[in-house]
Short mmCIF file of C-alpha atoms in Angstrom, two decimals:
data_model
loop_
_atom_site.label_atom_id
_atom_site.label_comp_id
_atom_site.label_asym_id
_atom_site.label_seq_id
_atom_site.Cartn_x
_atom_site.Cartn_y
_atom_site.Cartn_z
CA GLU A 1 -26.90 13.44 -31.74
CA PRO A 2 -28.10 10.65 -34.56
CA GLU A 3 -26.11 10.57 -37.41
CA VAL A 4 -27.31 8.96 -41.58
CA THR A 5 -24.79 6.01 -41.55
CA GLN A 6 -23.79 3.90 -44.75
CA THR A 7 -22.26 0.96 -45.44
CA PRO A 8 -20.19 0.29 -47.42
CA SER A 9 -17.67 2.94 -47.82
CA HIS A 10 -16.33 1.41 -50.07
CA GLN A 11 -16.98 -0.08 -52.51
CA VAL A 12 -15.16 -1.61 -56.13
CA THR A 13 -16.67 -3.16 -58.67
CA GLN A 14 -17.02 -4.53 -62.26
CA MET A 15 -19.13 -3.71 -65.20
CA GLY A 16 -22.04 -5.53 -65.22
CA GLN A 17 -22.87 -6.01 -61.49
CA GLU A 18 -24.94 -5.77 -59.32
CA VAL A 19 -24.33 -2.99 -55.55
CA ILE A 20 -26.70 -2.40 -53.12
CA LEU A 21 -26.22 0.85 -50.94
CA ARG A 22 -26.60 0.95 -47.46
CA CYS A 23 -28.46 3.58 -45.11
CA VAL A 24 -29.63 3.92 -41.95
CA PRO A 25 -31.03 7.22 -42.27
CA ILE A 26 -32.12 9.04 -39.40
CA SER A 27 -34.56 7.41 -37.47
CA ASN A 28 -38.08 9.83 -37.11
CA HIS A 29 -36.43 11.26 -40.28
CA LEU A 30 -39.78 10.70 -42.59
CA TYR A 31 -37.99 12.22 -45.65
CA PHE A 32 -34.86 9.85 -47.26
CA TYR A 33 -32.71 10.31 -50.38
CA TRP A 34 -30.06 9.81 -52.21
CA TYR A 35 -27.59 11.94 -54.32
CA ARG A 36 -24.29 11.35 -56.48
CA GLN A 37 -21.37 13.14 -56.69
CA ILE A 38 -18.74 11.85 -59.40
CA LEU A 39 -14.73 13.29 -58.79
CA GLY A 40 -14.82 16.94 -58.30
CA GLN A 41 -17.87 18.02 -59.58
CA LYS A 42 -21.33 18.44 -58.14
CA VAL A 43 -23.98 16.74 -56.30
CA GLU A 44 -26.91 15.74 -57.89
CA PHE A 45 -30.11 14.48 -56.76
CA LEU A 46 -31.13 11.18 -57.95
CA VAL A 47 -34.67 10.01 -56.00
CA SER A 48 -35.83 11.23 -53.54
CA PHE A 49 -38.29 8.77 -51.17
CA TYR A 50 -41.39 8.47 -48.96
CA ASN A 51 -44.01 7.50 -47.06
CA ASN A 52 -42.88 3.72 -49.26
CA GLU A 53 -42.58 5.05 -52.75
CA ILE A 54 -40.34 7.09 -55.11
CA SER A 55 -41.76 10.55 -54.87
CA GLU A 56 -38.98 12.18 -57.18
CA LYS A 57 -36.87 11.43 -58.96
CA SER A 58 -33.90 13.08 -61.97
CA GLU A 59 -33.27 11.73 -65.73
CA ILE A 60 -30.17 9.68 -63.31
CA PHE A 61 -31.78 7.59 -61.62
CA ASP A 62 -33.07 5.32 -64.65
CA ASP A 63 -34.63 1.82 -65.45
CA GLN A 64 -30.90 0.14 -63.45
CA PHE A 65 -31.74 2.20 -60.63
CA SER A 66 -33.52 1.55 -57.59
CA VAL A 67 -35.08 2.12 -54.04
CA GLU A 68 -35.95 -0.21 -51.56
CA ARG A 69 -36.91 0.08 -47.28
CA PRO A 70 -37.07 -3.25 -46.35
CA ASP A 71 -37.63 -2.15 -42.65
CA GLY A 72 -38.08 0.25 -40.89
CA SER A 73 -35.00 1.60 -40.38
CA ASN A 74 -32.96 0.79 -43.84
CA PHE A 75 -32.95 2.03 -47.49
CA THR A 76 -31.13 0.68 -49.68
CA LEU A 77 -29.95 2.34 -53.77
CA LYS A 78 -28.92 -0.66 -55.45
CA ILE A 79 -27.66 -0.37 -59.02
CA ARG A 80 -28.51 -3.23 -61.65
CA SER A 81 -26.10 -3.59 -63.81
CA THR A 82 -23.66 -0.91 -62.89
CA LYS A 83 -21.49 0.79 -65.43
CA LEU A 84 -18.06 2.95 -65.71
CA GLU A 85 -19.23 5.88 -65.45
CA ASP A 86 -21.49 5.05 -61.49
CA SER A 87 -18.16 5.45 -60.28
CA ALA A 88 -18.97 8.76 -57.37
CA MET A 89 -19.63 9.08 -54.25
CA TYR A 90 -23.21 8.09 -53.45
CA PHE A 91 -24.43 10.09 -50.66
CA CYS A 92 -27.26 9.31 -48.15
CA ALA A 93 -29.77 12.00 -46.81
CA SER A 94 -33.03 12.33 -44.89
CA ARG A 95 -34.97 15.39 -43.63
CA GLU A 96 -37.84 15.41 -41.57
CA PHE A 97 -41.21 16.51 -41.94
CA SER A 98 -41.67 20.16 -40.61
CA GLY A 99 -45.17 21.01 -40.80
CA VAL A 100 -45.24 22.98 -43.85
CA GLY A 101 -43.22 23.63 -46.15
CA TYR A 102 -39.62 22.18 -45.98
CA ASN A 103 -37.95 24.15 -44.46
CA SER A 104 -36.30 21.18 -42.67
CA PRO A 105 -32.69 20.76 -43.77
CA LEU A 106 -30.54 17.44 -44.85
CA HIS A 107 -28.68 15.50 -43.09
CA PHE A 108 -26.05 13.67 -44.97
CA GLY A 109 -24.24 10.46 -44.44
CA ASN A 110 -20.29 10.06 -44.93
CA GLY A 111 -21.37 8.44 -48.14
CA THR A 112 -20.00 5.45 -50.00
CA ARG A 113 -17.20 5.34 -52.23
CA LEU A 114 -18.18 3.51 -55.74
CA THR A 115 -15.39 1.97 -57.92
CA VAL A 116 -17.30 0.43 -61.33
CA THR A 117 -13.65 -1.06 -63.17
CA ALA B 1 -37.58 26.39 -60.38
CA GLN B 2 -35.87 26.63 -57.87
CA SER B 3 -32.14 27.22 -58.48
CA VAL B 4 -28.26 28.85 -56.63
CA THR B 5 -25.12 29.91 -58.49
CA GLN B 6 -21.94 30.36 -56.47
CA LEU B 7 -19.87 32.69 -58.47
CA GLY B 8 -16.54 31.20 -58.17
CA SER B 9 -15.83 27.32 -58.37
CA HIS B 10 -12.13 28.04 -55.84
CA VAL B 11 -10.91 31.61 -53.52
CA SER B 12 -8.23 31.85 -52.32
CA VAL B 13 -7.52 33.87 -48.99
CA SER B 14 -4.75 33.87 -46.02
CA GLU B 15 -5.32 32.54 -42.26
CA GLY B 16 -7.47 35.01 -40.48
CA ALA B 17 -8.24 37.41 -42.99
CA LEU B 18 -12.22 37.77 -44.18
CA VAL B 19 -13.53 34.38 -46.00
CA LEU B 20 -16.67 35.35 -48.46
CA LEU B 21 -18.19 33.55 -50.83
CA ARG B 22 -21.06 33.89 -52.96
CA CYS B 23 -24.50 32.53 -53.52
CA ASN B 24 -27.48 33.73 -55.48
CA TYR B 25 -30.76 32.06 -55.91
CA SER B 26 -33.48 32.74 -57.57
CA SER B 27 -37.39 31.43 -56.74
CA SER B 28 -40.68 32.01 -57.70
CA VAL B 29 -41.99 31.86 -53.87
CA PRO B 30 -39.72 32.54 -50.52
CA PRO B 31 -36.75 30.27 -50.25
CA TYR B 32 -35.84 28.31 -47.40
CA LEU B 33 -31.27 29.20 -48.27
CA PHE B 34 -28.57 27.21 -46.24
CA TRP B 35 -25.28 26.24 -46.68
CA TYR B 36 -22.99 23.03 -46.35
CA VAL B 37 -19.69 21.89 -45.86
CA GLN B 38 -18.06 19.30 -47.31
CA TYR B 39 -14.22 17.96 -46.36
CA PRO B 40 -12.13 15.69 -47.15
CA ASN B 41 -13.88 12.24 -47.43
CA GLN B 42 -16.77 13.49 -45.95
CA GLY B 43 -20.21 13.96 -45.74
CA LEU B 44 -22.51 17.35 -46.23
CA GLN B 45 -22.44 19.39 -43.05
CA LEU B 46 -24.84 21.77 -42.35
CA LEU B 47 -23.01 25.40 -41.42
CA LEU B 48 -26.31 27.41 -41.51
CA LYS B 49 -30.31 27.69 -42.51
CA TYR B 50 -32.61 30.89 -43.16
CA THR B 51 -36.34 30.01 -43.20
CA THR B 52 -37.81 33.05 -41.99
CA GLY B 53 -37.31 35.58 -38.92
CA ALA B 54 -33.48 36.98 -38.82
CA THR B 55 -32.40 37.24 -42.21
CA LEU B 56 -28.65 36.96 -40.82
CA VAL B 57 -27.73 34.12 -39.64
CA LYS B 58 -25.18 32.74 -37.40
CA GLY B 59 -23.71 28.44 -37.71
CA ILE B 60 -21.15 26.52 -36.94
CA ASN B 61 -17.47 27.65 -37.01
CA GLY B 62 -17.61 31.43 -36.90
CA PHE B 63 -19.37 31.86 -40.15
CA GLU B 64 -22.88 33.40 -40.66
CA ALA B 65 -24.85 34.29 -44.21
CA GLU B 66 -27.24 37.86 -44.88
CA PHE B 67 -30.63 36.78 -46.47
CA LYS B 68 -31.11 39.26 -49.63
CA LYS B 69 -34.26 39.40 -50.75
CA SER B 70 -34.00 42.49 -53.03
CA GLU B 71 -30.27 41.24 -54.17
CA THR B 72 -31.72 37.67 -54.76
CA SER B 73 -28.61 36.28 -52.63
CA PHE B 74 -27.06 34.22 -48.86
CA HIS B 75 -23.98 35.10 -48.96
CA LEU B 76 -21.31 33.07 -46.64
CA THR B 77 -18.38 35.95 -43.98
CA LYS B 78 -16.11 34.76 -41.94
CA PRO B 79 -14.18 37.61 -40.43
CA SER B 80 -10.89 36.05 -40.27
CA ALA B 81 -10.84 32.43 -41.62
CA HIS B 82 -9.14 29.42 -40.75
CA MET B 83 -6.50 25.97 -41.56
CA SER B 84 -9.37 23.87 -40.61
CA ASP B 85 -11.79 26.22 -42.80
CA ALA B 86 -10.37 24.62 -45.93
CA ALA B 87 -13.16 22.25 -47.46
CA GLU B 88 -16.05 22.84 -50.07
CA TYR B 89 -18.80 24.85 -49.49
CA PHE B 90 -22.95 23.77 -51.32
CA CYS B 91 -25.33 26.85 -51.32
CA ALA B 92 -28.74 25.32 -51.78
CA VAL B 93 -32.60 26.52 -52.90
CA SER B 94 -35.56 24.29 -50.88
CA GLY B 95 -39.01 26.19 -50.27
CA SER B 96 -42.64 24.81 -50.40
CA ASN B 97 -42.91 24.91 -54.19
CA THR B 98 -39.66 22.15 -54.99
CA GLY B 99 -41.58 19.83 -53.34
CA ASN B 100 -39.39 17.74 -51.39
CA GLN B 101 -35.71 18.72 -53.17
CA PHE B 102 -33.21 20.50 -52.71
CA TYR B 103 -31.68 22.18 -55.28
CA PHE B 104 -27.49 22.05 -54.29
CA GLY B 105 -24.96 24.88 -56.26
CA THR B 106 -21.44 23.50 -57.89
CA GLY B 107 -19.44 23.94 -54.03
CA THR B 108 -17.17 26.37 -53.89
CA SER B 109 -13.89 25.50 -53.46
CA LEU B 110 -12.17 27.05 -50.42
CA THR B 111 -8.39 27.02 -49.76
CA VAL B 112 -6.36 28.65 -46.90
CA ILE B 113 -2.86 29.75 -47.29
CA PRO B 114 -0.55 30.26 -44.23
#
């Protein structure tokens, strides 16, 4: 069964450094998402992406964050200058176009655990 | 606006006992409802979904959920808990008026006692 893949599985970085988290969504999916989960807390929406542009973003997704689909398969999340509070598990997800009403489920990758020291 | 509420952040059951995890939603239009499971150090895996049609939906690993519009609920059940069911469970809602966004509940951690 096709799956969403994320790399790396773990990333340790120093405060102020830039990080890029990578995702390969399922190939026929058209909607792409990033979520994050701080340890022990809820899954928080960051951003959704469709047709090569951001369709929605949350308050968390400030100017330090950016997303890109550099080619036909990868979908990346960049954090420009990491803060301690960016330490979390970051999940990529994708979703196929269902035609009506957005009733198709999200398919998640296994996440990248980001630790900012 | 769409939202989900999961009552009980932690639920403990004995092995073989009924599992009941509660989810209530608020939506101004018919919702699409989902349950996801997260095992330690893994991503979220779809358990089941309700979009239209039969209100009792069956998912993987013996779980099922019933959409009750009058109660705005979508509770998850399993007749007999297994040790392997210990995980975090998330209810989520989507819908025709949410754009392409999913809204997740805060999650329920299920512990299965041998």
